[in-house]
Tab-separated table of C-alpha atoms in Angstrom:
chain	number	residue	atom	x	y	z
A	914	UNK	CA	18.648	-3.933	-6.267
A	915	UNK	CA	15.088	-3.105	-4.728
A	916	UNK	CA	12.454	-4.049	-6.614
A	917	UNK	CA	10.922	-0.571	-6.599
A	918	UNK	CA	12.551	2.608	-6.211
A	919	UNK	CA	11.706	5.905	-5.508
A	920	UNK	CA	13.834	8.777	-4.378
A	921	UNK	CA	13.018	9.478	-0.291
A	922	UNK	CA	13.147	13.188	-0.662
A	923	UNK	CA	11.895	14.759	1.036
A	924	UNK	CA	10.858	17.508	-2.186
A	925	UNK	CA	9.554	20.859	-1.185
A	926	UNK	CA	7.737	22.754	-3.801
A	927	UNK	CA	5.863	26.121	-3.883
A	928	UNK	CA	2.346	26.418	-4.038
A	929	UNK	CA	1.344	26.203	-8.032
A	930	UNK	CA	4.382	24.654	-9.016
A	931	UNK	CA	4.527	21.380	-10.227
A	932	UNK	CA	5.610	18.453	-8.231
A	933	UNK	CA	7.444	15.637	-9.832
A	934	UNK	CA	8.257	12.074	-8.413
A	935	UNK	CA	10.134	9.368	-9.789
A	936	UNK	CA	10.189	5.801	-9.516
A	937	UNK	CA	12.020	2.904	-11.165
A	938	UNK	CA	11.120	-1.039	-10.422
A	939	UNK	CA	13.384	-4.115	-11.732
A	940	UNK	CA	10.352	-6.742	-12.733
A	941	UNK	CA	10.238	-6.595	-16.747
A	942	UNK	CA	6.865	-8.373	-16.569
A	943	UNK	CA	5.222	-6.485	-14.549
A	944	UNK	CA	1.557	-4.919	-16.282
A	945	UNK	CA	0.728	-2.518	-13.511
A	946	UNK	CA	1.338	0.480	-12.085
A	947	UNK	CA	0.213	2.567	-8.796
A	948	UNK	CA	0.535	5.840	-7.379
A	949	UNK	CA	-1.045	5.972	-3.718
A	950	UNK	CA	-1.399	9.369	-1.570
A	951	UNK	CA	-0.215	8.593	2.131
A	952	UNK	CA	-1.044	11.444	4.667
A	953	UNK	CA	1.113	11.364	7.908
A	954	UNK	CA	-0.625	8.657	10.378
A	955	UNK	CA	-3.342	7.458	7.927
A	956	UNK	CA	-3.467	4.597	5.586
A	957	UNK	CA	-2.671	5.154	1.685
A	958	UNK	CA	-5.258	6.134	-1.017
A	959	UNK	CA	-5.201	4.958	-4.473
A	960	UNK	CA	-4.855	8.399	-6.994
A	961	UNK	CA	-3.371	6.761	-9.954
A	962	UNK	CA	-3.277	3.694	-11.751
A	963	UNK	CA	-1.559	2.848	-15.372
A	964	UNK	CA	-1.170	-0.195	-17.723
A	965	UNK	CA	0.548	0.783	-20.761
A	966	UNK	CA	3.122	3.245	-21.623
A	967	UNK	CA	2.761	7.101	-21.920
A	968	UNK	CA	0.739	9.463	-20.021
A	969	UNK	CA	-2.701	8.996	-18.004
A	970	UNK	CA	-4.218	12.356	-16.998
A	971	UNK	CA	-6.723	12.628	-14.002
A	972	UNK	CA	-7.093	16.583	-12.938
A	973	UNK	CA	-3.790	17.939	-11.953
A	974	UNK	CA	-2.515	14.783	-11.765
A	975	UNK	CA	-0.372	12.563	-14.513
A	976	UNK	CA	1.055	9.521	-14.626
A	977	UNK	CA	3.877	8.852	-17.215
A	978	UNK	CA	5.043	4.945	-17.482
A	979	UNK	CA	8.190	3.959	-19.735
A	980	UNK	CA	8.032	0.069	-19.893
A	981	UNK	CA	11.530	0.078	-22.077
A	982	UNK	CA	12.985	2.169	-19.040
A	983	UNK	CA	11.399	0.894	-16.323
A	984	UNK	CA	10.527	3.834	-15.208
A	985	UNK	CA	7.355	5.425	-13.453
A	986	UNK	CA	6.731	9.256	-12.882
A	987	UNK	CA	3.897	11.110	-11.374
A	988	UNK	CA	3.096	15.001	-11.817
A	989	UNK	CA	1.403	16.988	-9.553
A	990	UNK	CA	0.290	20.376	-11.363
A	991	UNK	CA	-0.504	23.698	-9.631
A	992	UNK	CA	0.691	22.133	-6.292
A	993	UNK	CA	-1.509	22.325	-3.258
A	994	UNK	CA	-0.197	22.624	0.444
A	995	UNK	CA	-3.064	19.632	0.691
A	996	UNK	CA	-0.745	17.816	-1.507
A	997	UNK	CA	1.562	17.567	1.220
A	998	UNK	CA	1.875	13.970	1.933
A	999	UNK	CA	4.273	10.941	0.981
A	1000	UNK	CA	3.611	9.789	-2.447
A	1001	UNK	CA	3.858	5.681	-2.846
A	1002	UNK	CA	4.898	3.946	-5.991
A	1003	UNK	CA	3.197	0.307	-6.205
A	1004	UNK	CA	4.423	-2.039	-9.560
A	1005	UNK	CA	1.694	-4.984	-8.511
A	1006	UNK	CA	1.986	-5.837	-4.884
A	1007	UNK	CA	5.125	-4.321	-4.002
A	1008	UNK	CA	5.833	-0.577	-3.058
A	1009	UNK	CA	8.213	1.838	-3.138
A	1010	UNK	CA	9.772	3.602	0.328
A	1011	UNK	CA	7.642	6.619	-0.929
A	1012	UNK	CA	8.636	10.175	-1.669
A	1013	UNK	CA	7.578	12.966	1.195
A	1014	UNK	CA	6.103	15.985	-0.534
A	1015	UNK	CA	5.799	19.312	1.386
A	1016	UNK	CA	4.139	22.210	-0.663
A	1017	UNK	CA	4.870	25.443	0.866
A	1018	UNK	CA	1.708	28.519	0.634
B	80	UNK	CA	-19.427	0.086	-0.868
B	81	UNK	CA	-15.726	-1.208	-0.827
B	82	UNK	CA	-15.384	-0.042	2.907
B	83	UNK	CA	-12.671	-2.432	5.086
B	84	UNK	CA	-12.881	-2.070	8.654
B	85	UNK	CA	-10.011	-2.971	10.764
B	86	UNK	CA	-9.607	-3.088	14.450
B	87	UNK	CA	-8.157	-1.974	17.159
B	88	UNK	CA	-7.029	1.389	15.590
B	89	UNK	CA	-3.741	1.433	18.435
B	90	UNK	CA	-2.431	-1.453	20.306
B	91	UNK	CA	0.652	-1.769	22.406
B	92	UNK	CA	1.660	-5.300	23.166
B	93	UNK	CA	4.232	-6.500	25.523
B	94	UNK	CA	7.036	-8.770	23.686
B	95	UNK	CA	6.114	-12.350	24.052
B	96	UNK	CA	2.558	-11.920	23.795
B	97	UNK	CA	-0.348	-13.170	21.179
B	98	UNK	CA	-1.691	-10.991	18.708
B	99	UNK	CA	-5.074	-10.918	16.810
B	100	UNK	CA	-5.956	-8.501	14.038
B	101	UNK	CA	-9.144	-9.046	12.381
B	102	UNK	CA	-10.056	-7.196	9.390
B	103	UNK	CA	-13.927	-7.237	7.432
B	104	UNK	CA	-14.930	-5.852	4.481
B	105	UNK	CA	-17.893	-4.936	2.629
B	106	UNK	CA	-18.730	-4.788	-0.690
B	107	UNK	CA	-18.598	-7.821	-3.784
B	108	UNK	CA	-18.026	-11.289	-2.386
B	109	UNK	CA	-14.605	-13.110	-3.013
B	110	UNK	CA	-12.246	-10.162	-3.402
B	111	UNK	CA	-8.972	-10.605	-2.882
B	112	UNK	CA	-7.371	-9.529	0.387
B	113	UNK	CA	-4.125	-8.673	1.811
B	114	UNK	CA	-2.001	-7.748	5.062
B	115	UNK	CA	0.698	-5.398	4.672
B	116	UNK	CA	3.195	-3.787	7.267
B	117	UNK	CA	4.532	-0.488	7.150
B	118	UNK	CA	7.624	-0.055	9.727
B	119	UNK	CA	8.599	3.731	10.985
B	120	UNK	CA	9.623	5.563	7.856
B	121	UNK	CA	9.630	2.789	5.762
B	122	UNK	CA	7.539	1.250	2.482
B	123	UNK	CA	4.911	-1.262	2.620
B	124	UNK	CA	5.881	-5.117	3.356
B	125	UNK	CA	3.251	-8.093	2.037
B	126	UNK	CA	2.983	-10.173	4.601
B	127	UNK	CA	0.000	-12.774	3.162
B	128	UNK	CA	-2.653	-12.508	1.261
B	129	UNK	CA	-5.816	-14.375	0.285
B	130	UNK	CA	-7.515	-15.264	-3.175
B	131	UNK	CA	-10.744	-17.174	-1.024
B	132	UNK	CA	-11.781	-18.472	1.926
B	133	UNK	CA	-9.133	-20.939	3.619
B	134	UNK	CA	-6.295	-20.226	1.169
B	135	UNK	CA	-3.257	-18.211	2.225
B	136	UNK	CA	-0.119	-17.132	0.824
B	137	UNK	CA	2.398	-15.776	3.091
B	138	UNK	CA	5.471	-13.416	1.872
B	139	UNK	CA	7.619	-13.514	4.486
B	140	UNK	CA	8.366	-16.113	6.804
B	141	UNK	CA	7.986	-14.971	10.201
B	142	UNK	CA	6.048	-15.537	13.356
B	143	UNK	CA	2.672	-14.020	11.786
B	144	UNK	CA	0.456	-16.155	10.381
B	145	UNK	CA	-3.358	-15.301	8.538
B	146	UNK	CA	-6.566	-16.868	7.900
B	147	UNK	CA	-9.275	-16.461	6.269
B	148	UNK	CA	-12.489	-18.705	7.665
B	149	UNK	CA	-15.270	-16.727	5.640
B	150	UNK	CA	-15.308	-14.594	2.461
B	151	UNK	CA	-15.098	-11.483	3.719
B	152	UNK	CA	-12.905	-11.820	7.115
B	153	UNK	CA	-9.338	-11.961	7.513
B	154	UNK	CA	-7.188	-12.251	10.557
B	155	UNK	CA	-3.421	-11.953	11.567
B	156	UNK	CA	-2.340	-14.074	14.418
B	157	UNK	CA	0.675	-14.865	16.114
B	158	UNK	CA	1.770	-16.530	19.095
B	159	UNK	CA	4.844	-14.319	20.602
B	160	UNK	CA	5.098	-10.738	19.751
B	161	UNK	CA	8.692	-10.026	19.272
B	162	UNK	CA	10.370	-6.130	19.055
B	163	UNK	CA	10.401	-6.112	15.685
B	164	UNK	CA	6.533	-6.828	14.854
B	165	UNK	CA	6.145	-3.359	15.686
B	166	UNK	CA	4.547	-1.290	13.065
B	167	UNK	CA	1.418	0.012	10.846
B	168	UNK	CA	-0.470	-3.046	9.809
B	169	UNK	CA	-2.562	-2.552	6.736
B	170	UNK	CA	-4.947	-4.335	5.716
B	171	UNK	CA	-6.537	-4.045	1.827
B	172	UNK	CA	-8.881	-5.701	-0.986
B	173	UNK	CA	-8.375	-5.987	-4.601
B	174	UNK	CA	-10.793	-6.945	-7.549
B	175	UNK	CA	-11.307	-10.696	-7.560
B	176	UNK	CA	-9.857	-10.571	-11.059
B	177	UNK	CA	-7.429	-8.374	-12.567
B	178	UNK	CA	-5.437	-5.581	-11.086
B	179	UNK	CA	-6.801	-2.792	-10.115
B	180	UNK	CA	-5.131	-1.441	-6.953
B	181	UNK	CA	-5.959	-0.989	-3.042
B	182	UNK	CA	-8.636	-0.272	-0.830
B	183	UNK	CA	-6.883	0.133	2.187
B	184	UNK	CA	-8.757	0.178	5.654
B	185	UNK	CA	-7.483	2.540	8.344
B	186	UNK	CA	-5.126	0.497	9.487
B	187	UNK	CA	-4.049	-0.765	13.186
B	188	UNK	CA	-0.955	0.800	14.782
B	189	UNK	CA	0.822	-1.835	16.837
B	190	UNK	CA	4.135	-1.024	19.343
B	191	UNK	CA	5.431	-4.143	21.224
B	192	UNK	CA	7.361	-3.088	24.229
């Protein structure tokens, strides 16, 4: 099992809907949680970051962490085509394959 | 400022030879830093990191290696390129203490041929 997984995609969503990306990691312990924006040929950004379980808003974005589940999710609301990107899920220093996002205008 | 700089931004290397990445940042003293590789299409691989100067832990054996020989400089090294070191090497900076995610710097693009 890999240590953090997140569905490859790619997703394609319309422009204002909401995006939603998964990701599920195998370390009980773990105390922290990433989401990081990757545009195509440039390094990742850090948009989201959550410790304890339930939601963390920032703008359109929120990040939803279920410790008893393992389980990490990230919503994108009224979609942008800037959001277009591959979306990274990081549980402490390892990362997920990421998730390609494509929102179409 | 957090910024990391990281050169060159594209190398191409022919198999068998050395490779030196060096990597600077700015900002507070003693952060922690790290080298990650991203293959084609793939997620990000630790490959070392560094809690000060002089001290190294590496992720993956391999023929890479890292140092660190002042606070704010770290460099990946190795002696023969092989195919397979090809890739998008990243490298980034965390809070001393705690975690608190990436800075990532802009990253060096390296093919071996």
């Amino acid at each position: 099992q890999k240590e953090v997984e997140q569905n490859s995609g790619p997703l394609s969503v319309p422009e204002g809907a909401i995006a939603s990306l998964n990701c599920t990691y195998s370390d009980r312990v773990s105390q922290s949680f990433f989401w990081y924006r990757q545009y195509s040929g440039k390094s990742p950004e850090l948009i989201m970051s959550i410790y304890s379980n339930g939601d963390k808003e920032d703008g359109r974005f929120t990040a939803q962490l279920n410790k008893a589940s393992q389980y990490v999710s990230l919503l994108i609301r009224d979609s942008q085509p800037s959001d277009s990107a591959t979306y990274l899920c990081a549980v402490r220093t390892r990362f997920g394959a990421g998730t390609r996002l494509t929102v179409k205008p | 400022s957090q910024t990391i700089h990281q050169w060159p931004a594209t190398l191409v290397q022919p198999v068998g030879s050395p490779l030196s990445l060096e990597c600077t940042v700015e900002g507070t003293s003693n952060p922690n830093l790290y080298w990650y590789r991203q293959a084609a299409g793939r997620g990000l691989q630790l490959l070392f990191y560094s809690v000060g100067i002089g001290q190294i832990s590496s992720e993956v054996p391999q023929n890479l290696s890292a140092s660190r020989p002042q606070d704010r400089q770290f460099i990946l090294s190795s002696k023969k390129l092989l195919l397979s070191d090809s890739g998008f090497y990243l490298c980034a900076r965390s809070k001393h203490t705690g975690n608190y995610g990436y800075t990532f710097g802009s990253g060096t693009r390296l093919t071996v041929v």
